Coordinates of C-alpha atoms and ligand atoms in Angstrom, one line a residue:
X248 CA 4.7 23.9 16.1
X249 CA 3.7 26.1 13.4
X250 CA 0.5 26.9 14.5
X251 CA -2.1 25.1 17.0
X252 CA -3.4 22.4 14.1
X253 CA -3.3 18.9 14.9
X254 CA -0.8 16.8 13.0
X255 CA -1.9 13.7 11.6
X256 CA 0.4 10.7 10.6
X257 CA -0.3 11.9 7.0
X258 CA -2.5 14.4 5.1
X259 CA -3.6 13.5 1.5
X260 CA -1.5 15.3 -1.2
X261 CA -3.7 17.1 -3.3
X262 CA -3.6 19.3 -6.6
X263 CA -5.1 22.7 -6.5
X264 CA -9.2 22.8 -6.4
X265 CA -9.7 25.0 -9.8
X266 CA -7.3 22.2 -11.2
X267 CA -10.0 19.3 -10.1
X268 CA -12.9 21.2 -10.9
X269 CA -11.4 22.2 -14.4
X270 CA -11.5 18.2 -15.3
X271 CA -14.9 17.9 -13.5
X272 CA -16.6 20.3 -15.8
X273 CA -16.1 17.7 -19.0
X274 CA -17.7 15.2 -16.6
X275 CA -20.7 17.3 -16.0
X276 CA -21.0 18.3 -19.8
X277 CA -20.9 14.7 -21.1
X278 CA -22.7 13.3 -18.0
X279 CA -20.3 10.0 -18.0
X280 CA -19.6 9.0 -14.5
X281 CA -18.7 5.9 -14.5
X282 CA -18.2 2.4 -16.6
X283 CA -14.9 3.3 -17.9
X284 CA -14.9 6.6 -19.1
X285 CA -12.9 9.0 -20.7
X286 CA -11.2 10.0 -17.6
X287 CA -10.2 6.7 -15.8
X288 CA -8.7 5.9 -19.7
X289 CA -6.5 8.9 -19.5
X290 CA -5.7 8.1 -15.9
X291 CA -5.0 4.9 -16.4
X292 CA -2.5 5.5 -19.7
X293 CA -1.1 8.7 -18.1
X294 CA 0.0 6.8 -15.4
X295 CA 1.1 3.6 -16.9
X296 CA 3.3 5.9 -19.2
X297 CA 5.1 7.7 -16.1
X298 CA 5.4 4.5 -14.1
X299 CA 6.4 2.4 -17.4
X300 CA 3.9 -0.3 -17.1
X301 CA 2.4 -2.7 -19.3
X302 CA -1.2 -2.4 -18.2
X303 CA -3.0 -0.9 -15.2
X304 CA -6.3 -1.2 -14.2
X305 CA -7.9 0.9 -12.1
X306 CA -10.7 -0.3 -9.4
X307 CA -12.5 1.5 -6.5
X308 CA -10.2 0.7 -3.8
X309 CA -6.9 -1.9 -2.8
X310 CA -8.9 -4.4 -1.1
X311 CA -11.3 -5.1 -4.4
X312 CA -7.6 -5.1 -6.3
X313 CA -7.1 -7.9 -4.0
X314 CA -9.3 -9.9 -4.3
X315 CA -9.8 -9.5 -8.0
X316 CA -6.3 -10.4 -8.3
X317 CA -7.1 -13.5 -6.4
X318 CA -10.1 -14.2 -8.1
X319 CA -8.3 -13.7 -11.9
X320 CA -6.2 -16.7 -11.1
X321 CA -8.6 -18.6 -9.8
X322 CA -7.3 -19.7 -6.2
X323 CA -8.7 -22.2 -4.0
X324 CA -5.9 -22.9 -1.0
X325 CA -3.9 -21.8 0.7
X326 CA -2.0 -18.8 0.4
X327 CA 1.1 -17.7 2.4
X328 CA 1.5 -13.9 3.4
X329 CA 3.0 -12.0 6.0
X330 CA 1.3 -11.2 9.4
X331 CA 3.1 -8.0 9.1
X332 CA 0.2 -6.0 7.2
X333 CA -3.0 -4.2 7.0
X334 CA -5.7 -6.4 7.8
X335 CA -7.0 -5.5 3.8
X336 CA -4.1 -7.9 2.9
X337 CA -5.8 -11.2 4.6
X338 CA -9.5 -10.2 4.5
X339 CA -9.1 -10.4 0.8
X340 CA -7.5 -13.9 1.1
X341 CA -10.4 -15.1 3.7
X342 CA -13.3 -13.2 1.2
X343 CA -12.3 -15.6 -1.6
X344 CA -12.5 -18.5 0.0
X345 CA -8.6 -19.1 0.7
X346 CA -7.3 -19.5 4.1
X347 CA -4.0 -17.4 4.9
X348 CA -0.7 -18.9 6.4
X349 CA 1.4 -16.5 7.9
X350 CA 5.3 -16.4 7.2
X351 CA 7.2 -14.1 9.6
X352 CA 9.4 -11.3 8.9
X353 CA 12.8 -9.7 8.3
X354 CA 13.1 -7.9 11.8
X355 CA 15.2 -5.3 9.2
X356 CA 13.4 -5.0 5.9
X357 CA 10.0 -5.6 7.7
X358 CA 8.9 -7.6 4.8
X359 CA 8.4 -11.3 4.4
X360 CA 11.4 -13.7 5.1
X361 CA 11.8 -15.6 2.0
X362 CA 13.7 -18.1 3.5
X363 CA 10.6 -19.4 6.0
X364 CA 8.4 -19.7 3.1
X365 CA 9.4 -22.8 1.9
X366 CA 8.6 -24.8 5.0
X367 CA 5.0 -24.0 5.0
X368 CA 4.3 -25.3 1.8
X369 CA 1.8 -27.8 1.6
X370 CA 0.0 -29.4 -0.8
X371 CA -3.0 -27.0 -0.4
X372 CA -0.6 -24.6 -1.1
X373 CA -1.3 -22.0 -4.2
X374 CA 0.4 -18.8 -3.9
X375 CA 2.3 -16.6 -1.7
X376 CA 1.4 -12.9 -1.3
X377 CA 3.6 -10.7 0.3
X378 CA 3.5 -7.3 0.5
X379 CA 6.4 -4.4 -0.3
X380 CA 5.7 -2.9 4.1
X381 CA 5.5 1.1 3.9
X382 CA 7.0 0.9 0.0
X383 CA 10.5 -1.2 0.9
X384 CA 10.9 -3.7 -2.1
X385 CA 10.4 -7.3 -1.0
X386 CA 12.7 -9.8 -1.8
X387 CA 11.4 -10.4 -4.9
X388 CA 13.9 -12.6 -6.9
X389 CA 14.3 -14.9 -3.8
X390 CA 10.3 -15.0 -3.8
X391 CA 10.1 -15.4 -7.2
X392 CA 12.8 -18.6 -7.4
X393 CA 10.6 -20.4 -4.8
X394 CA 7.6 -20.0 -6.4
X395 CA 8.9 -21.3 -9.9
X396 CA 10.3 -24.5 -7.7
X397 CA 7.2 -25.0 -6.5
X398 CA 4.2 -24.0 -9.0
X399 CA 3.3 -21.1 -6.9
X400 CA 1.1 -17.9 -8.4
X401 CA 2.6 -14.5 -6.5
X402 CA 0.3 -11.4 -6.0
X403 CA 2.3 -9.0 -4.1
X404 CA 0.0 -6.8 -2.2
X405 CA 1.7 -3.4 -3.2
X406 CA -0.9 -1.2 -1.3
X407 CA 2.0 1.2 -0.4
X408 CA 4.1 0.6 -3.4
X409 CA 3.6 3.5 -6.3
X410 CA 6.8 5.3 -6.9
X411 CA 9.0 2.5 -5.5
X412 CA 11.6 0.5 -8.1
X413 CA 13.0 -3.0 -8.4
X414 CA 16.2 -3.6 -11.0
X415 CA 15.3 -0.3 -12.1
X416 CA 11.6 -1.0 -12.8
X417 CA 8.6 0.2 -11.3
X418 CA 8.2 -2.4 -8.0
X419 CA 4.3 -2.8 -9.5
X420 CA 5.7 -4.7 -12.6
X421 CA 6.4 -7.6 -10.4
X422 CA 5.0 -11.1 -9.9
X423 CA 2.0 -12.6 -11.7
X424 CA -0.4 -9.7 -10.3
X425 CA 0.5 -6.8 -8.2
X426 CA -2.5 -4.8 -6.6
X427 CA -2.2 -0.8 -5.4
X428 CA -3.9 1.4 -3.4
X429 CA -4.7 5.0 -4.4
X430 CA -6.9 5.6 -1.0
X431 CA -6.5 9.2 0.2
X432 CA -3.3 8.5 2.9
X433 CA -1.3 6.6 -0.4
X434 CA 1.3 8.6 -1.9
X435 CA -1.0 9.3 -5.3
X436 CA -4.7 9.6 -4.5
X437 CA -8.0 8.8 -6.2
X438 CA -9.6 9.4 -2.6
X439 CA -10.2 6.4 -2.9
X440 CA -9.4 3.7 -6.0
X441 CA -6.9 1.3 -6.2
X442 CA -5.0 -1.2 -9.1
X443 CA -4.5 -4.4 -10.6
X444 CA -1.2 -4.4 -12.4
X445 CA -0.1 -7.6 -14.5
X446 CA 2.8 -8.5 -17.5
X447 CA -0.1 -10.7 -18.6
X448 CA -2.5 -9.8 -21.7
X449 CA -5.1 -12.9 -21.2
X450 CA -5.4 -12.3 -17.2
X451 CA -5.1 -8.3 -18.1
X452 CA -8.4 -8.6 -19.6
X453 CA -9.7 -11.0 -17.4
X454 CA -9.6 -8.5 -14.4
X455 CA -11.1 -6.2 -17.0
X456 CA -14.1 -7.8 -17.0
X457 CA -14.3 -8.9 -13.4
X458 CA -14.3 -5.2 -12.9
X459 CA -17.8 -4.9 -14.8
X460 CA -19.4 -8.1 -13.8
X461 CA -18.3 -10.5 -15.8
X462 CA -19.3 -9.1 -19.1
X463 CA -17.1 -9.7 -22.6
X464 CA -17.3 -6.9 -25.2
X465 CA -20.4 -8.0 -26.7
X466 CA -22.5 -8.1 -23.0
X467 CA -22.0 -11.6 -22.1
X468 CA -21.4 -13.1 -19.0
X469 CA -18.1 -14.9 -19.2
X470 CA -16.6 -14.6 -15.5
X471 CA -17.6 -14.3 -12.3
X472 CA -17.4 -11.0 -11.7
X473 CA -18.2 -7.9 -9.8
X474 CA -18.2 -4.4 -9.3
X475 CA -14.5 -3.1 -9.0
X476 CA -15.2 0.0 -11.0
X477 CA -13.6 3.2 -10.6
X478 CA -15.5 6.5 -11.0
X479 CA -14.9 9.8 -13.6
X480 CA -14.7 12.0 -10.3
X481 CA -12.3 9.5 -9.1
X482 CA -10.0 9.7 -11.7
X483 CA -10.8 13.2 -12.3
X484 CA -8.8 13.6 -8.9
X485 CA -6.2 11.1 -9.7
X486 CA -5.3 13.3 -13.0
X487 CA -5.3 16.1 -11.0
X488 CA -2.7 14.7 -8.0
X489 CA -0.9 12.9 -10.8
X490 CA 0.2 16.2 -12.2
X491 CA 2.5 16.7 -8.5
X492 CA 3.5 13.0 -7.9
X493 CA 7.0 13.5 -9.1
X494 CA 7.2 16.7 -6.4
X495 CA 5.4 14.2 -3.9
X496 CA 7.8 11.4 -4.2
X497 CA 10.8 13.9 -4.1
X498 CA 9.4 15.5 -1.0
X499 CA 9.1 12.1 1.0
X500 CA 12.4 11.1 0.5
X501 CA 13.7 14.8 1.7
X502 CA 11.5 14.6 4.8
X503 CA 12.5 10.8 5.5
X504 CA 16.4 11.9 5.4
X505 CA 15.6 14.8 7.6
X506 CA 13.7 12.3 10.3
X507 CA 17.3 10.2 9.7
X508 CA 19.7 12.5 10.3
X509 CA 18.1 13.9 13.3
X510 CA 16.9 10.5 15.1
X511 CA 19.9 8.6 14.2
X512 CA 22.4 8.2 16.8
X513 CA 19.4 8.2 19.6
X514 CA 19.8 4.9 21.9
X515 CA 17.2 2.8 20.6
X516 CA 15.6 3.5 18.2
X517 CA 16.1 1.4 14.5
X518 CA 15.1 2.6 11.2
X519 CA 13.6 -0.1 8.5
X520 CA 16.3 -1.4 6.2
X521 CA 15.9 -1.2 2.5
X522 CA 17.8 -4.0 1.7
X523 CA 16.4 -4.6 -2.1
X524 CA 15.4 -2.0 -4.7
X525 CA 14.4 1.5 -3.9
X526 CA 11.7 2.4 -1.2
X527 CA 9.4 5.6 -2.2
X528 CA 9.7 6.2 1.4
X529 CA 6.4 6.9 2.0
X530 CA 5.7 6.1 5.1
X531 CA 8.5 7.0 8.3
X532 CA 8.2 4.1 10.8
X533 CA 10.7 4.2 13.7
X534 CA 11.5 1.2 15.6
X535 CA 11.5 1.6 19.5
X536 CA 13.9 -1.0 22.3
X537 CA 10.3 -1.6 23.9
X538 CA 6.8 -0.6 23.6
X539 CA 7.3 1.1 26.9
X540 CA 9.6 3.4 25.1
X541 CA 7.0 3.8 22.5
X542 CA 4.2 4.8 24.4
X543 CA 6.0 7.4 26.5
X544 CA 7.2 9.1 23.2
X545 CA 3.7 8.5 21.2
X546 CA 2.0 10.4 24.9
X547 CA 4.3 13.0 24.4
X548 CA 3.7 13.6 20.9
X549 CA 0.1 13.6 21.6
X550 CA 0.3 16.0 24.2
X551 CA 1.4 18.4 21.4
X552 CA -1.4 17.4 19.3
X553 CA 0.8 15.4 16.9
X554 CA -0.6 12.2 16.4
X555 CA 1.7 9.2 14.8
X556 CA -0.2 5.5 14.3
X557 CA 1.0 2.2 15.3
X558 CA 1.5 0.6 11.7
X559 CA 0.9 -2.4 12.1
X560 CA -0.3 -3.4 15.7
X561 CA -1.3 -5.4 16.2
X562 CA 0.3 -8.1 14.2
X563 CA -2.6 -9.3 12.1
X564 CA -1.9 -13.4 12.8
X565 CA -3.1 -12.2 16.3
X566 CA -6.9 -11.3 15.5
X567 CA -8.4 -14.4 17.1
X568 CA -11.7 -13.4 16.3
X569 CA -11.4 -14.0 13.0
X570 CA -8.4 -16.5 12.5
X571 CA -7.3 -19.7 13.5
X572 CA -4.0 -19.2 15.9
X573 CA -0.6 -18.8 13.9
X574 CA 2.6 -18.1 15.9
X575 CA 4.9 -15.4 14.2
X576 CA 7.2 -14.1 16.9
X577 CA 9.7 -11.8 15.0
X578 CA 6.1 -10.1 13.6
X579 CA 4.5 -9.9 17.0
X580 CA 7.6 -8.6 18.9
X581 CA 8.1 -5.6 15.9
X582 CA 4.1 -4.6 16.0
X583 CA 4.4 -3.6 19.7
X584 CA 7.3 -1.4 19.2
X585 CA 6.8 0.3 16.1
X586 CA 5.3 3.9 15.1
X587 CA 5.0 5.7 11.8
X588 CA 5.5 9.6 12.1
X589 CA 4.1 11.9 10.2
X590 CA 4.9 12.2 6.6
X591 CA 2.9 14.4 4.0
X592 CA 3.6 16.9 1.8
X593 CA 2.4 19.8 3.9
X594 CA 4.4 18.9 7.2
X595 CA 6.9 21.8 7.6
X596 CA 10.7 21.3 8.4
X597 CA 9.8 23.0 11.8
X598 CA 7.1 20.0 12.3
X599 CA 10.0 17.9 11.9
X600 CA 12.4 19.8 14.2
X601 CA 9.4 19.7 16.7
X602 CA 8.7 16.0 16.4
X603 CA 12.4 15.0 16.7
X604 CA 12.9 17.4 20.0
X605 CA 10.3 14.9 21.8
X606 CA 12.5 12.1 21.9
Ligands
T4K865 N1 -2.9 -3.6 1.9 C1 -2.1 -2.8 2.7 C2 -0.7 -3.3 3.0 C3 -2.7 -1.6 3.1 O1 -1.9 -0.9 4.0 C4 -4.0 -1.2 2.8 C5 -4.5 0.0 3.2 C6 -4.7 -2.1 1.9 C7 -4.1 -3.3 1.4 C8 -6.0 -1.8 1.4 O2 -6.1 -0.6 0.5 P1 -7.5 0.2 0.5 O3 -8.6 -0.7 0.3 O4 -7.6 1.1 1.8 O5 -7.3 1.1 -0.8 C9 -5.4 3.7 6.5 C10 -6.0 3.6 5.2 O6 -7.5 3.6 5.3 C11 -5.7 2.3 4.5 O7 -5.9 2.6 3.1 C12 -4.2 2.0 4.7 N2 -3.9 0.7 4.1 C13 -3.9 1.9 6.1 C14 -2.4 1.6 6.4 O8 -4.1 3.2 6.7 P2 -6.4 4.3 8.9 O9 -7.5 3.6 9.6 O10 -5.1 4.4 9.6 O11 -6.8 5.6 8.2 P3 -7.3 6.9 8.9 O12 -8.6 7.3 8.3 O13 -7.1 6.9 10.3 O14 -6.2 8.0 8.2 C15 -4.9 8.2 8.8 C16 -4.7 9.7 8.9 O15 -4.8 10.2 7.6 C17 -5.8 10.4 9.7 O16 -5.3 10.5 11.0 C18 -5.9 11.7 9.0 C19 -5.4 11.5 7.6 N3 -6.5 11.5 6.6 C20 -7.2 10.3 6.4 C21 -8.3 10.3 5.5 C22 -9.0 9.1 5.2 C23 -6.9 12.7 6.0 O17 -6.2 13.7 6.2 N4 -7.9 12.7 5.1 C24 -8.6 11.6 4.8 O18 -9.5 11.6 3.9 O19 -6.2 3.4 7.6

């Protein structure tokens, strides 16, 4: 190992300080911090130019994006999403009042299975949410046929999702809402701060002002809103990072290949399938023959102070406490034998090597 440091699953990626601080001397001189400033403008058109997006608006972390996105189109149901997930995806479904009904997985793609969707529709049914697992593109035409059949609203849950591509468009474009995360462990960082992204003008506007309580232009109160605001410092770091996301998202990819070519071949062990799209590969989960396997390698690996997290265990249909009981087997079986490695900018090739050698 390159020195005696502890290696986390990831490390944020972050621009040089006197870059940051240059941006947070404007905030100081004009004393705006918040209520969309100057600087979470610029972030958000910076970044909607890169990515090629219609509209992006930025909020203080995934989980509001969520729920704002729920609360734009006005849902009262129930909406089907996939067990396979942080529990942000279905505490943002319970917070506003819908009830979540989980659809298992691709064992491959890790994503929902589009073709279990359609037989838990109900009539209480109003939207499916799935989510693009560790950046791999869902589905999305499949999901997209079966909601037109049946009246459905989509929100994908695209927490992991910046840099990723469908039919040669950013993945975020997609259904009628797609909500990011830009929390410090996401591939572009705000610390933290997250997105609503949406095609549509009318509902575009509408998150707008469910972002700042409800107000219209003229101070109103025409929705029920909240606060989903981002902050000048946060998109003061956001400008910042953005300047190194194209370096980022190269870097990921060349560390992902390099966990590839040395793990593949090992009895075992699977990789996730991208089976639709492009993945940023952002994340490096490897797929283990049993959780025993899993937890002698994860002891090892911890032994040499390099710490890899068991994304997602437990399979979030699971969490008794808080939800009714829903079988997803596929889901359940993948959660105990799954573990993301570490993958950040500054892991070395030698971390790699290192990592690889314990297995
Ligand atoms: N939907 C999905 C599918 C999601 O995965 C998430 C969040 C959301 C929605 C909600 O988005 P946000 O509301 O969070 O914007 C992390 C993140 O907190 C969470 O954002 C993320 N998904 C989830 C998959 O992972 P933890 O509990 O594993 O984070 P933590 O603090 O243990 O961090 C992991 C490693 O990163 C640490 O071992 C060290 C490193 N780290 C972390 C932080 C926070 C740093 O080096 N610096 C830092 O500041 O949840």
């Amino acid at each position: 190992m390159t020195d005696s440091k502890p290696i986390f699953v990831t490390m944020p990626s972050l621009a040089p300080l006197e870059e940051f601080t240059e941006l947070l001397k404007g905030v100081w001189e004009r004393g705006i911090l918040t209520h969309n400033g100057p600087l979470v403008q610029r972030f958000e058109n910076e970044l909607s130019q890169k990515l090629g997006l219609t509209n992006f608006v930025s909020v203080s972390n995934g989980t509001i994006a969520l729920q704002m996105a729920i609360k734009a189109l006005e849902l009262k149901g129930e909406i089907i999403t996939t067990p396979f997930t942080w529990i942000a995806t279905v505490s943002a479904i319970k917070w506003e009042g819908c009830t979540p009904v989980f659809c298992d997985i691709d064992p491959e793609t890790l994503n929902i299975d589009p073709s279990k969707i359609e037989a838990l529709i109900t009539d209480k049914t109003v939207a499916i949410m799935p989510v693009h697992v560790f950046g791999n593109p869902c589905d999305v035409d499949a999901i997209e046929a079966i909601a037109i059949k049946h009246n459905l609203k989509v929100i994908y849950d695209g927490a992991h999702a910046i840099g990723s591509t469908y039919n040669g468009k950013s993945l975020l474009e997609y259904g009628d809402i797609t909500a990011t995360s830009l929390h410090a462990t996401k591939l572009l960082n705000t610390a933290e701060g997250g997105a609503c992204i949406t095609n549509n003008t009318e509902i575009n506007e509408k998150i707008k002002r469910i972002r700042f309580f409800g107000h219209d232009d003229s101070k109103d109160i025409v929705e029920d809103g909240f606060n989903g605001k981002m902050t000048e410092v946060h998109a003061a770091l956001g400008i910042a990072n953005m300047k190194y996301y194209d370096e980022v998202l190269e870097d990921r990819k060349l560390k992902y290949q390099k966990y590839v070519s040395g793990l593949t071949g090992l009895q075992g062990l699977q990789f996730q399938k991208v089976k639709h799209g492009n993945s940023n590969y952002s994340y490096f989960p490897v797929i283990f023959d049993s959780e025993e396997q899993l937890l002698k390698v994860e002891a090892e690996l911890n032994m040499n102070k390099i710490f890899p997290r068991r994304y997602f265990y437990p399979s979030v249909n699971t969490y008794s406490k808080i939800l009714e009981p829903q079988s997803c087997p596929i889901s359940e079986d993948i959660s105990r034998r799954i573990l993301c490695l570490p993958l950040y900018w500054e892991l070395t090739s030698d971390d790699i090597y290192s990592i690889i050698k314990t297995f």
